[in-house]
Amino acid sequence: MPERESQSQRSQLEVITGESDPDKSQRRGGIIRLTVDVPSSHAAGETRAPRWRTFEFMIYYVVFLAAILWMVYVPMQVSSKTHPNYSLYRHRLSKGWFGYEFDSSDTQYRSFRFNIPPLSALVVAFFALRYLYMRPITHGSTPVNNLYRLPFYLIFSLLMLGALHGTSILKVLLILSLNYALAKATAGTRLCVPVTWLFNGCVLLANEWYEGYKFANLHPGLSLLDGWRGVYPRWHVSFNITMLRLVSFTVDYHWACNRTGIADPGNAVADKKRAAVFHPRATYSFRNYLAYVLYPPLYVAGPIITFNDFMWQLTHPKDIPPRGTARYALRFLISLLTMETLVHVMHVVAIKDTRAWSGMSPAQLSMVGFWNLIFVWLKLLLPWRFFRLWALADGMDPPENMVRCMGNNYSPLGFWRSWHRSYNLWIVRYIYIPLGGTHRLAATSILVFTFVALWHDVSMRLLAWGWLAAIVILPEVMARKALPASLFGEKWWYRHVCAAGGVFNILLLMGANLVGFVLGVDGAQYFVHELIGSWDGIRFLFVACACLFVGVQIMFEYREEELRRGIQRRC
């Protein structure tokens, strides 16, 4: 449904630097500190009087608190040892903290959890070696930029890849070299973009089909090279992220050859505009290309940063206050503690994986699905914030991938802007806008989400998710056109109609993501049948919608509070 829009124009200061308030740090107080700060999201705007202390919101608080407590109690109840289904998923649990059993079903989170110590050791080694490298360079003088770090990044990256992938580093370097050769041969011509997409698409499909390849398949005499596979032999899994950087370099170079974008102004540029600033052609060298693609903090999982932005930040180093980095580290630790608490007291992933939901009420089944979505959000957020924290400590500021909590979304458009945000920015720059953007919204959305689904994995389940995600956007777009805030925003009923639309959006979003990342098509069909196939399910759905209505009203006011503090996010 339509989201209330600010009527004010952005100031010239925001256009140039991304900031509209020179003293924004004094305005980021109160409840809005719960949301991570996003650069270039600051703008002045007209706002309404706060509703936090009105009688209407006092009622909302009671409903909100009761709903949250119930939402925590239900999954803990179905996860207890006394539940009849406990024996069906007990084998998925492991011994945890303080005598609790923890849900170790998810291989992705389990891998990250047990690899936190070696990853931390890798970060310590990175900064220790960087210090030794930088000491003679910075002794007695202060470099005007960080370009002198490029040789260190390159050497450390090659050592890290050798340890991670063993001899498969040769495969990675071969693909990178071929992509660079194609970029140099076609940049500036009409062939560049289609050749780039064709090459990288074929590489992704071949990686998946041949599972990273084996040297022995090329020649029996090369079988010895398969002996050292490294500590992370499945290099082709993380190559999906690497492929995005290959496309970024090639297309940025192609646009630089054609001088498409913004010429380097030589002064401060808004964070969102850095990707559009093209560099001299000499900047797009093989050394810079390898240092960018293999940049250690972001190599494994991102966040994704464009080549133009990467080189801009090395040429014009950002001032990242240590206090801000420390606060971000605290956010990461709180998120990790939250995840550890969840997997110890709620075994929803094990219940989902073993389909141990027979006999559950619609309410219980819905909470298993909801907390599985929260788990997916947290398991992705943790590695992304770990690696972004590493980059911030190194002086590089990549985009934040998770801006808002998954439960603080009512708009499909806003949700996809805040979920895997760096990927969203990459898609907008390299796919969405070149395909026509808002001028061909329906077709472009379907093509974008089809690519996103195939990029994650070649499966019917994710294709179904991609198409559902594209369809889910359409009702909001149509509602915005039918009931624009510019015409109806001041009507007393407008906020409540928007909240009702937000409830509808949330149900659509949860349904699409349950199909894609939790239950699959068959599981989602079972869930819907249980929810609307009985009067108990229909009654629960009615109560759930009423609670969601309250939640959306609070989300509205939260965003109004951000505007009062001079912060405007598009999510």
Coordinates of C-alpha atoms in Angstrom, one line a residue:
M1 CA 0.0 0.0 0.0
P2 CA 1.1 3.6 -0.4
E3 CA 3.8 4.7 2.0
R4 CA 3.7 8.3 3.3
E5 CA 6.2 10.3 1.4
S6 CA 8.2 13.4 2.5
Q7 CA 7.1 16.6 0.7
S8 CA 10.5 18.3 1.1
Q9 CA 13.3 18.6 -1.4
R10 CA 16.8 17.3 -0.5
S11 CA 19.3 20.0 0.2
Q12 CA 22.4 20.6 -1.9
L13 CA 24.5 19.4 0.9
E14 CA 22.9 15.9 0.8
V15 CA 23.3 15.7 -3.0
I16 CA 27.1 16.3 -2.7
T17 CA 28.0 14.4 0.5
G18 CA 25.0 12.3 1.3
E19 CA 24.4 14.2 4.5
S20 CA 21.7 16.9 5.1
D21 CA 22.6 17.5 8.8
P22 CA 26.1 18.4 9.7
D23 CA 25.4 17.3 13.3
K24 CA 23.5 14.1 12.5
S25 CA 25.2 12.2 15.4
Q26 CA 23.2 14.3 17.9
R27 CA 20.0 13.4 16.1
R28 CA 20.5 9.6 16.0
G29 CA 19.2 9.0 19.5
G30 CA 16.3 7.2 21.1
I31 CA 14.5 4.2 19.6
I32 CA 15.9 4.7 16.0
R33 CA 19.3 3.6 17.2
L34 CA 18.0 0.0 17.0
T35 CA 18.4 0.3 13.2
V36 CA 21.9 0.3 11.7
D37 CA 22.9 3.5 10.1
V38 CA 23.0 3.6 6.3
P39 CA 25.1 6.2 4.5
S40 CA 23.2 8.7 2.2
S41 CA 20.0 8.1 4.0
H42 CA 19.8 11.5 5.7
A43 CA 17.3 14.1 4.6
A44 CA 15.2 16.8 6.2
G45 CA 11.5 16.5 5.9
E46 CA 8.1 17.6 7.2
T47 CA 6.8 15.3 9.9
R48 CA 3.6 14.8 11.9
A49 CA 3.4 15.1 15.7
P50 CA 4.5 12.0 17.5
R51 CA 1.8 9.4 18.3
W52 CA 3.9 7.4 20.8
R53 CA 2.0 8.7 23.9
T54 CA -1.5 8.8 22.4
F55 CA -4.3 6.6 23.7
E56 CA -4.4 4.8 20.4
F57 CA -0.8 3.7 20.8
M58 CA -1.2 2.8 24.4
I59 CA -3.7 0.1 23.2
Y60 CA -1.2 -0.9 20.5
Y61 CA 1.5 -1.4 23.2
V62 CA -0.6 -3.8 25.1
V63 CA -1.5 -5.9 22.1
F64 CA 2.1 -5.7 20.8
L65 CA 3.7 -6.9 24.1
A66 CA 1.1 -9.7 24.5
A67 CA 1.7 -10.9 20.9
I68 CA 5.5 -10.8 21.2
L69 CA 5.4 -12.9 24.5
W70 CA 3.1 -15.4 22.9
M71 CA 5.3 -15.6 19.7
V72 CA 8.2 -16.5 21.9
Y73 CA 6.3 -18.9 24.1
V74 CA 4.8 -21.1 21.4
P75 CA 8.0 -22.2 19.6
M76 CA 9.7 -22.8 23.0
Q77 CA 6.7 -25.0 23.9
V78 CA 6.9 -27.1 20.7
S79 CA 10.7 -27.4 21.2
S80 CA 10.5 -28.9 24.7
K81 CA 11.5 -32.5 25.5
T82 CA 7.9 -33.2 26.6
H83 CA 6.4 -32.5 23.2
P84 CA 5.1 -35.6 21.5
N85 CA 7.2 -34.8 18.3
Y86 CA 10.5 -34.4 20.2
S87 CA 11.7 -37.9 19.3
L88 CA 11.2 -37.2 15.6
Y89 CA 13.9 -34.5 15.5
R90 CA 16.1 -35.3 18.5
H91 CA 18.9 -36.7 16.3
R92 CA 19.2 -33.2 14.8
L93 CA 20.2 -31.6 18.1
S94 CA 23.7 -31.3 19.7
K95 CA 24.9 -30.6 23.2
G96 CA 25.0 -26.9 23.8
W97 CA 25.6 -24.3 26.5
F98 CA 24.5 -24.7 30.1
G99 CA 23.0 -28.1 29.6
Y100 CA 20.7 -27.1 26.8
E101 CA 20.5 -28.8 23.4
F102 CA 21.0 -26.6 20.4
D103 CA 19.6 -27.0 16.9
S104 CA 22.6 -27.8 14.7
S105 CA 20.5 -28.8 11.7
D106 CA 21.5 -25.9 9.4
T107 CA 24.9 -26.6 7.8
Q108 CA 25.4 -23.0 6.8
Y109 CA 25.2 -21.6 10.3
R110 CA 26.9 -24.6 11.8
S111 CA 29.9 -24.0 9.5
F112 CA 30.1 -20.3 10.4
R113 CA 29.6 -21.0 14.1
F114 CA 32.5 -23.5 14.4
N115 CA 34.7 -21.4 12.1
I116 CA 34.5 -18.2 14.1
P117 CA 37.9 -18.9 15.9
P118 CA 39.9 -19.6 12.7
L119 CA 38.2 -16.6 10.9
S120 CA 39.2 -14.4 13.9
A121 CA 42.7 -15.7 13.7
L122 CA 42.8 -14.9 9.9
V123 CA 41.6 -11.3 10.7
V124 CA 44.4 -10.9 13.3
A125 CA 47.0 -12.2 10.9
F126 CA 45.7 -9.8 8.2
F127 CA 46.2 -6.7 10.4
A128 CA 49.5 -7.9 11.9
L129 CA 50.9 -8.4 8.4
R130 CA 49.4 -5.2 7.2
Y131 CA 51.1 -3.4 10.1
L132 CA 54.5 -4.9 9.2
Y133 CA 54.0 -4.0 5.5
M134 CA 52.8 -0.4 6.2
R135 CA 55.4 0.5 8.9
P136 CA 58.3 1.4 6.6
I137 CA 55.9 3.1 4.1
T138 CA 54.1 5.4 6.6
H139 CA 57.2 6.0 8.8
G140 CA 57.8 9.7 8.9
S141 CA 55.1 10.6 6.3
T142 CA 51.4 10.2 5.8
P143 CA 50.3 8.9 2.4
V144 CA 47.6 11.0 0.7
N145 CA 45.7 7.8 -0.4
N146 CA 45.6 4.1 0.3
L147 CA 46.8 2.9 -3.2
Y148 CA 50.0 1.7 -1.6
R149 CA 48.0 -1.1 0.1
L150 CA 47.2 -2.8 -3.2
P151 CA 50.4 -5.0 -3.3
F152 CA 49.7 -6.2 0.2
Y153 CA 46.1 -7.0 -0.6
L154 CA 47.2 -9.0 -3.6
I155 CA 49.9 -11.0 -1.8
F156 CA 47.7 -11.7 1.2
S157 CA 44.7 -12.7 -1.1
L158 CA 46.9 -15.2 -3.0
L159 CA 48.1 -16.7 0.2
M160 CA 44.6 -16.9 1.6
L161 CA 43.2 -18.5 -1.5
G162 CA 46.0 -21.1 -1.5
A163 CA 45.1 -22.0 2.0
L164 CA 41.3 -22.0 1.3
H165 CA 41.2 -23.7 -2.0
G166 CA 44.5 -25.5 -2.4
T167 CA 45.4 -26.1 -6.0
S168 CA 42.0 -24.9 -7.1
I169 CA 43.4 -21.4 -6.8
L170 CA 44.7 -22.1 -10.4
K171 CA 41.1 -22.6 -11.6
V172 CA 40.0 -19.4 -10.0
L173 CA 43.0 -17.4 -11.4
L174 CA 42.3 -18.9 -14.9
I175 CA 38.7 -17.8 -14.9
L176 CA 39.7 -14.3 -13.6
S177 CA 42.3 -14.0 -16.3
L178 CA 39.9 -15.0 -19.1
N179 CA 37.3 -12.5 -17.8
Y180 CA 40.0 -9.8 -17.8
A181 CA 41.1 -10.6 -21.3
L182 CA 37.5 -10.4 -22.5
A183 CA 37.0 -7.1 -20.8
K184 CA 40.1 -5.6 -22.4
A185 CA 39.2 -7.0 -25.8
T186 CA 35.5 -5.8 -25.9
A187 CA 35.2 -2.8 -23.5
G188 CA 33.8 0.2 -25.3
T189 CA 32.0 -1.9 -27.9
R190 CA 28.5 -3.3 -28.2
L191 CA 29.8 -6.8 -27.6
C192 CA 31.1 -6.1 -24.1
V193 CA 28.0 -6.4 -22.0
P194 CA 26.5 -9.5 -23.8
V195 CA 29.8 -11.3 -23.9
T196 CA 30.4 -10.6 -20.2
W197 CA 27.0 -12.0 -19.2
L198 CA 27.4 -15.0 -21.5
F199 CA 30.9 -15.9 -20.2
N200 CA 30.0 -15.5 -16.5
G201 CA 26.7 -17.3 -16.9
C202 CA 28.4 -20.2 -18.6
V203 CA 31.1 -20.3 -15.9
L204 CA 28.4 -20.4 -13.1
L205 CA 26.5 -23.3 -14.9
A206 CA 29.7 -25.2 -15.6
N207 CA 30.9 -24.8 -11.9
E208 CA 27.6 -26.2 -10.8
W209 CA 27.5 -29.0 -13.3
Y210 CA 31.1 -30.2 -12.8
E211 CA 31.2 -29.4 -9.0
G212 CA 34.3 -27.3 -9.3
Y213 CA 36.1 -29.5 -11.8
K214 CA 38.9 -32.0 -11.2
F215 CA 42.3 -31.9 -12.7
A216 CA 42.2 -35.6 -13.3
N217 CA 39.4 -35.1 -15.7
L218 CA 41.6 -33.0 -17.9
H219 CA 44.6 -35.4 -17.9
P220 CA 45.4 -38.4 -15.6
G221 CA 48.9 -37.0 -15.1
L222 CA 47.3 -34.0 -13.3
S223 CA 45.6 -36.1 -10.7
L224 CA 48.3 -35.2 -8.1
L225 CA 46.9 -31.6 -8.1
D226 CA 43.6 -32.9 -6.7
G227 CA 45.5 -34.0 -3.6
W228 CA 45.6 -30.6 -1.9
R229 CA 42.1 -29.2 -1.9
G230 CA 42.6 -26.6 0.9
V231 CA 40.5 -26.1 4.0
Y232 CA 37.5 -24.9 1.9
P233 CA 37.6 -27.0 -1.2
R234 CA 34.2 -26.0 -2.5
W235 CA 35.5 -22.9 -4.1
H236 CA 32.7 -22.9 -6.8
V237 CA 30.1 -22.3 -4.1
S238 CA 31.5 -18.9 -3.1
F239 CA 32.3 -18.1 -6.7
N240 CA 28.7 -16.9 -7.2
I241 CA 29.8 -13.8 -5.1
T242 CA 33.1 -13.5 -7.1
M243 CA 31.1 -13.5 -10.4
L244 CA 29.3 -10.4 -9.3
R245 CA 32.7 -8.6 -9.0
L246 CA 33.8 -9.8 -12.4
V247 CA 30.7 -8.3 -14.0
S248 CA 31.2 -5.1 -12.0
F249 CA 34.8 -4.6 -13.1
T250 CA 34.0 -5.4 -16.8
V251 CA 30.9 -3.2 -17.1
D252 CA 32.5 -0.3 -15.0
Y253 CA 35.5 -0.5 -17.4
H254 CA 33.2 -0.6 -20.4
W255 CA 31.3 2.5 -19.2
A256 CA 34.5 4.3 -18.4
C257 CA 35.7 3.7 -22.0
N258 CA 32.5 5.3 -23.2
R259 CA 32.6 8.0 -20.4
T260 CA 29.2 6.9 -19.1
G261 CA 28.6 8.1 -15.6
I262 CA 30.2 10.9 -13.5
A263 CA 33.6 12.2 -14.1
D264 CA 35.8 12.4 -11.0
P265 CA 34.9 15.7 -9.4
G266 CA 38.0 15.5 -7.2
N267 CA 36.1 16.3 -4.0
A268 CA 33.5 14.7 -1.7
V269 CA 30.9 12.5 -3.4
A270 CA 27.8 11.0 -1.9
D271 CA 28.2 7.3 -1.0
K272 CA 25.5 6.2 -3.4
K273 CA 27.2 8.1 -6.3
R274 CA 30.6 6.7 -5.9
A275 CA 29.8 3.6 -8.0
A276 CA 28.9 6.0 -10.9
V277 CA 32.2 7.9 -10.8
F278 CA 34.4 6.4 -13.5
H279 CA 38.2 6.5 -13.3
P280 CA 41.1 6.9 -15.8
R281 CA 41.4 3.9 -18.0
A282 CA 44.8 3.1 -16.5
T283 CA 43.0 2.4 -13.2
Y284 CA 41.4 -0.7 -14.7
S285 CA 44.7 -2.6 -14.6
F286 CA 45.2 -6.3 -13.9
R287 CA 46.7 -5.6 -10.5
N288 CA 43.9 -3.5 -9.4
Y289 CA 41.4 -6.0 -10.9
L290 CA 42.8 -8.9 -8.9
A291 CA 43.1 -6.9 -5.7
Y292 CA 39.5 -5.9 -6.0
V293 CA 38.1 -9.3 -6.9
L294 CA 40.1 -11.1 -4.2
Y295 CA 40.0 -8.4 -1.5
P296 CA 40.3 -10.6 1.6
P297 CA 37.6 -9.2 3.9
L298 CA 34.9 -9.5 1.3
Y299 CA 36.0 -12.4 -0.8
V300 CA 34.1 -15.3 0.9
A301 CA 30.6 -13.8 1.3
G302 CA 30.6 -10.1 0.6
P303 CA 29.0 -7.5 1.0
I304 CA 29.4 -6.6 -2.6
I305 CA 31.2 -3.4 -3.6
T306 CA 31.6 -2.2 -7.1
F307 CA 35.0 -1.7 -8.7
N308 CA 34.5 2.0 -9.1
D309 CA 33.6 2.4 -5.4
F310 CA 36.5 0.2 -4.3
M311 CA 39.0 2.3 -6.2
W312 CA 37.4 5.5 -5.1
Q313 CA 37.8 4.6 -1.4
L314 CA 41.4 3.7 -2.0
T315 CA 42.0 7.0 -3.8
H316 CA 40.0 9.1 -1.4
P317 CA 40.1 7.3 2.0
K318 CA 37.1 7.6 4.1
D319 CA 37.3 8.7 7.7
I320 CA 35.7 5.8 9.6
P321 CA 35.6 6.7 13.3
P322 CA 36.9 3.9 15.6
R323 CA 33.9 4.5 17.8
G324 CA 31.5 3.7 15.0
T325 CA 33.4 0.5 14.2
A326 CA 33.3 -0.5 17.9
R327 CA 29.5 0.1 17.9
Y328 CA 29.2 -2.1 14.8
A329 CA 31.2 -4.8 16.5
L330 CA 28.8 -4.6 19.5
R331 CA 25.9 -5.0 17.1
F332 CA 27.5 -8.1 15.7
L333 CA 28.1 -9.6 19.1
I334 CA 24.5 -8.9 20.2
S335 CA 23.2 -10.5 16.9
L336 CA 25.4 -13.6 17.6
L337 CA 24.1 -13.9 21.2
T338 CA 20.6 -13.6 19.8
M339 CA 21.2 -16.4 17.4
E340 CA 22.8 -18.6 20.0
T341 CA 19.8 -18.1 22.3
L342 CA 17.4 -18.9 19.4
V343 CA 19.0 -22.2 18.5
H344 CA 19.2 -23.3 22.1
V345 CA 15.6 -22.7 23.1
M346 CA 13.8 -23.0 19.7
H347 CA 14.4 -26.1 17.6
V348 CA 12.3 -24.8 14.7
V349 CA 14.9 -25.7 12.0
A350 CA 15.1 -29.3 13.1
I351 CA 11.3 -29.5 13.2
K352 CA 11.1 -28.0 9.7
D353 CA 13.8 -30.3 8.3
T354 CA 12.2 -33.5 9.7
R355 CA 8.7 -32.3 9.1
A356 CA 7.9 -33.0 12.7
W357 CA 4.8 -30.9 12.7
S358 CA 2.1 -33.5 12.8
G359 CA -0.6 -32.7 15.3
M360 CA 0.4 -29.0 15.6
S361 CA -2.3 -26.4 15.7
P362 CA -2.3 -23.7 12.9
A363 CA -0.9 -21.2 15.5
Q364 CA 2.0 -23.5 16.4
L365 CA 2.7 -24.3 12.7
S366 CA 2.7 -20.6 11.8
M367 CA 5.2 -19.8 14.5
V368 CA 7.5 -22.6 13.3
G369 CA 7.4 -21.0 9.9
F370 CA 7.9 -17.5 11.2
W371 CA 10.9 -18.3 13.4
N372 CA 12.5 -20.2 10.6
L373 CA 12.4 -17.0 8.6
I374 CA 14.0 -15.2 11.5
F375 CA 16.6 -17.9 11.6
V376 CA 17.4 -17.4 7.9
W377 CA 17.7 -13.7 8.4
L378 CA 20.1 -14.1 11.3
K379 CA 22.2 -16.8 9.7
L380 CA 22.8 -14.5 6.7
L381 CA 23.3 -11.4 8.8
L382 CA 26.0 -12.8 11.0
P383 CA 28.7 -13.6 8.3
W384 CA 27.8 -10.5 6.3
R385 CA 28.4 -8.3 9.4
F386 CA 31.5 -10.2 10.4
F387 CA 33.1 -9.6 7.0
R388 CA 31.9 -6.0 6.8
L389 CA 33.3 -5.4 10.3
W390 CA 36.7 -6.6 9.0
A391 CA 36.5 -4.3 6.0
L392 CA 35.5 -1.3 8.2
A393 CA 38.4 -1.9 10.5
D394 CA 40.6 -1.9 7.3
G395 CA 39.1 1.5 6.3
M396 CA 36.8 0.2 3.5
D397 CA 33.1 0.9 3.8
P398 CA 31.0 -1.6 1.8
P399 CA 27.2 -1.4 1.9
E400 CA 25.4 -2.8 4.9
N401 CA 23.5 -5.9 3.8
M402 CA 20.8 -6.0 6.4
V403 CA 19.4 -2.6 7.2
R404 CA 16.3 -3.6 9.1
C405 CA 15.2 -6.6 11.1
M406 CA 13.1 -9.0 9.0
G407 CA 10.1 -8.4 11.3
N408 CA 10.3 -4.6 10.7
N409 CA 9.0 -4.7 7.1
Y410 CA 5.6 -4.2 5.6
S411 CA 6.5 -3.2 2.0
P412 CA 7.9 -5.7 -0.5
L413 CA 9.7 -2.9 -2.3
G414 CA 11.2 -1.8 1.0
F415 CA 12.0 -5.3 2.1
W416 CA 14.1 -6.1 -1.0
R417 CA 16.0 -2.7 -0.6
S418 CA 17.0 -3.7 2.9
W419 CA 17.6 -7.4 2.5
H420 CA 21.0 -8.2 1.0
R421 CA 21.2 -4.5 0.2
S422 CA 24.6 -4.7 -1.5
Y423 CA 23.2 -7.3 -3.9
N424 CA 20.2 -5.1 -4.5
L425 CA 22.4 -2.1 -5.3
W426 CA 24.4 -4.3 -7.7
I427 CA 21.2 -5.6 -9.4
V428 CA 19.8 -2.1 -9.8
R429 CA 23.1 -0.8 -11.4
Y430 CA 23.9 -3.7 -13.7
I431 CA 20.5 -5.3 -14.5
Y432 CA 17.4 -3.3 -13.4
I433 CA 18.3 0.1 -14.9
P434 CA 19.8 -1.3 -18.1
L435 CA 16.7 -3.3 -18.7
G436 CA 14.4 -0.3 -18.4
G437 CA 13.7 0.0 -14.7
T438 CA 10.3 1.5 -13.8
H439 CA 9.4 2.0 -17.5
R440 CA 9.1 -1.8 -17.8
L441 CA 8.4 -2.7 -14.2
A442 CA 6.5 -6.0 -14.5
A443 CA 8.8 -7.5 -17.1
T444 CA 12.0 -6.2 -15.5
S445 CA 10.9 -7.5 -12.0
I446 CA 10.3 -11.0 -13.4
L447 CA 13.6 -11.1 -15.2
V448 CA 15.5 -9.8 -12.1
F449 CA 14.0 -12.3 -9.7
T450 CA 14.5 -15.1 -12.2
F451 CA 18.2 -14.2 -12.3
V452 CA 18.3 -13.9 -8.5
A453 CA 16.8 -17.4 -8.1
L454 CA 19.1 -19.0 -10.7
W455 CA 22.1 -17.2 -9.2
H456 CA 21.3 -18.7 -5.8
D457 CA 20.8 -22.2 -7.1
V458 CA 19.4 -23.9 -10.2
S459 CA 16.2 -25.4 -8.7
M460 CA 12.5 -25.3 -9.3
R461 CA 11.9 -24.3 -5.6
L462 CA 13.9 -21.1 -6.0
L463 CA 12.5 -20.4 -9.4
A464 CA 9.0 -20.5 -7.9
W465 CA 10.2 -18.2 -5.1
G466 CA 11.6 -15.8 -7.7
W467 CA 8.4 -15.6 -9.7
L468 CA 6.3 -15.2 -6.5
A469 CA 8.6 -12.5 -5.2
A470 CA 8.1 -10.6 -8.5
I471 CA 4.3 -11.0 -8.3
V472 CA 4.2 -9.9 -4.7
I473 CA 5.5 -6.5 -5.7
L474 CA 2.7 -5.7 -8.1
P475 CA -0.2 -5.1 -5.6
E476 CA 1.9 -2.5 -3.7
V477 CA 2.8 -0.7 -7.0
M478 CA -0.9 -0.7 -8.1
A479 CA -2.0 0.6 -4.7
R480 CA 0.5 3.4 -4.7
K481 CA -0.9 4.6 -8.0
A482 CA -4.5 4.2 -6.9
L483 CA -4.1 5.9 -3.6
P484 CA -1.1 8.3 -3.8
A485 CA 0.0 9.9 -0.6
S486 CA 0.2 13.3 -2.3
L487 CA -3.7 13.2 -2.6
F488 CA -4.9 11.3 0.4
G489 CA -2.0 11.4 2.9
E490 CA -3.8 13.9 5.2
K491 CA -7.1 12.0 5.4
W492 CA -7.8 10.4 8.7
W493 CA -8.4 7.0 7.2
Y494 CA -5.4 6.9 5.0
R495 CA -3.0 5.5 7.6
H496 CA -5.3 2.7 8.6
V497 CA -5.9 1.7 5.0
C498 CA -2.1 1.7 4.5
A499 CA -1.8 -0.5 7.6
A500 CA -4.3 -3.0 6.2
G501 CA -2.4 -3.1 3.0
G502 CA 0.8 -3.6 5.0
V503 CA -0.8 -6.7 6.6
F504 CA -1.6 -8.1 3.2
N505 CA 2.0 -7.4 2.0
I506 CA 3.4 -9.2 5.0
L507 CA 1.3 -12.3 4.4
L508 CA 2.5 -12.3 0.7
L509 CA 6.1 -11.8 1.7
M510 CA 6.0 -14.6 4.3
G511 CA 4.4 -16.9 1.8
A512 CA 6.9 -16.3 -0.9
N513 CA 9.9 -16.7 1.4
L514 CA 8.5 -19.8 3.1
V515 CA 8.4 -21.4 -0.4
G516 CA 11.9 -20.3 -1.3
F517 CA 13.9 -20.7 1.9
V518 CA 11.9 -22.8 4.4
L519 CA 9.2 -25.2 3.4
G520 CA 9.4 -25.5 -0.4
V521 CA 6.3 -25.7 -2.6
D522 CA 4.9 -28.9 -1.0
G523 CA 5.5 -27.7 2.6
A524 CA 3.9 -24.4 1.8
Q525 CA 0.8 -26.1 0.4
Y526 CA 0.5 -28.1 3.6
F527 CA 0.8 -25.0 5.7
V528 CA -1.9 -23.1 3.7
H529 CA -4.2 -26.1 3.9
E530 CA -3.8 -26.3 7.7
L531 CA -4.3 -22.5 8.0
I532 CA -7.5 -22.1 6.0
G533 CA -8.8 -25.6 6.0
S534 CA -10.4 -25.4 9.5
W535 CA -12.3 -23.0 11.6
D536 CA -9.4 -23.0 14.1
G537 CA -7.0 -21.9 11.4
I538 CA -9.4 -19.2 10.1
R539 CA -9.8 -17.8 13.6
F540 CA -6.1 -17.8 14.2
L541 CA -5.6 -16.0 10.8
F542 CA -8.0 -13.3 11.8
V543 CA -6.3 -12.7 15.2
A544 CA -2.9 -12.8 13.5
C545 CA -4.0 -10.1 11.0
A546 CA -5.2 -7.9 13.8
C547 CA -1.8 -8.2 15.6
L548 CA 0.0 -7.5 12.3
F549 CA -2.2 -4.4 11.9
V550 CA -0.9 -3.2 15.2
G551 CA 2.7 -4.0 14.2
V552 CA 2.4 -2.1 11.0
Q553 CA 1.1 1.0 12.8
I554 CA 4.2 0.9 15.0
M555 CA 6.4 0.4 12.0
F556 CA 4.8 3.5 10.4
E557 CA 5.5 5.6 13.6
Y558 CA 9.1 4.2 13.8
R559 CA 9.7 5.6 10.3
E560 CA 8.1 8.9 11.2
E561 CA 10.5 9.1 14.1
E562 CA 13.4 8.6 11.8
L563 CA 12.1 11.5 9.7
R564 CA 11.9 13.6 12.8
R565 CA 15.6 12.9 13.4
G566 CA 16.5 13.8 9.8
I567 CA 16.8 10.3 8.5
Q568 CA 15.0 9.0 5.5
R569 CA 15.4 5.4 4.4
R570 CA 13.6 3.9 1.4
C571 CA 12.8 0.7 3.3

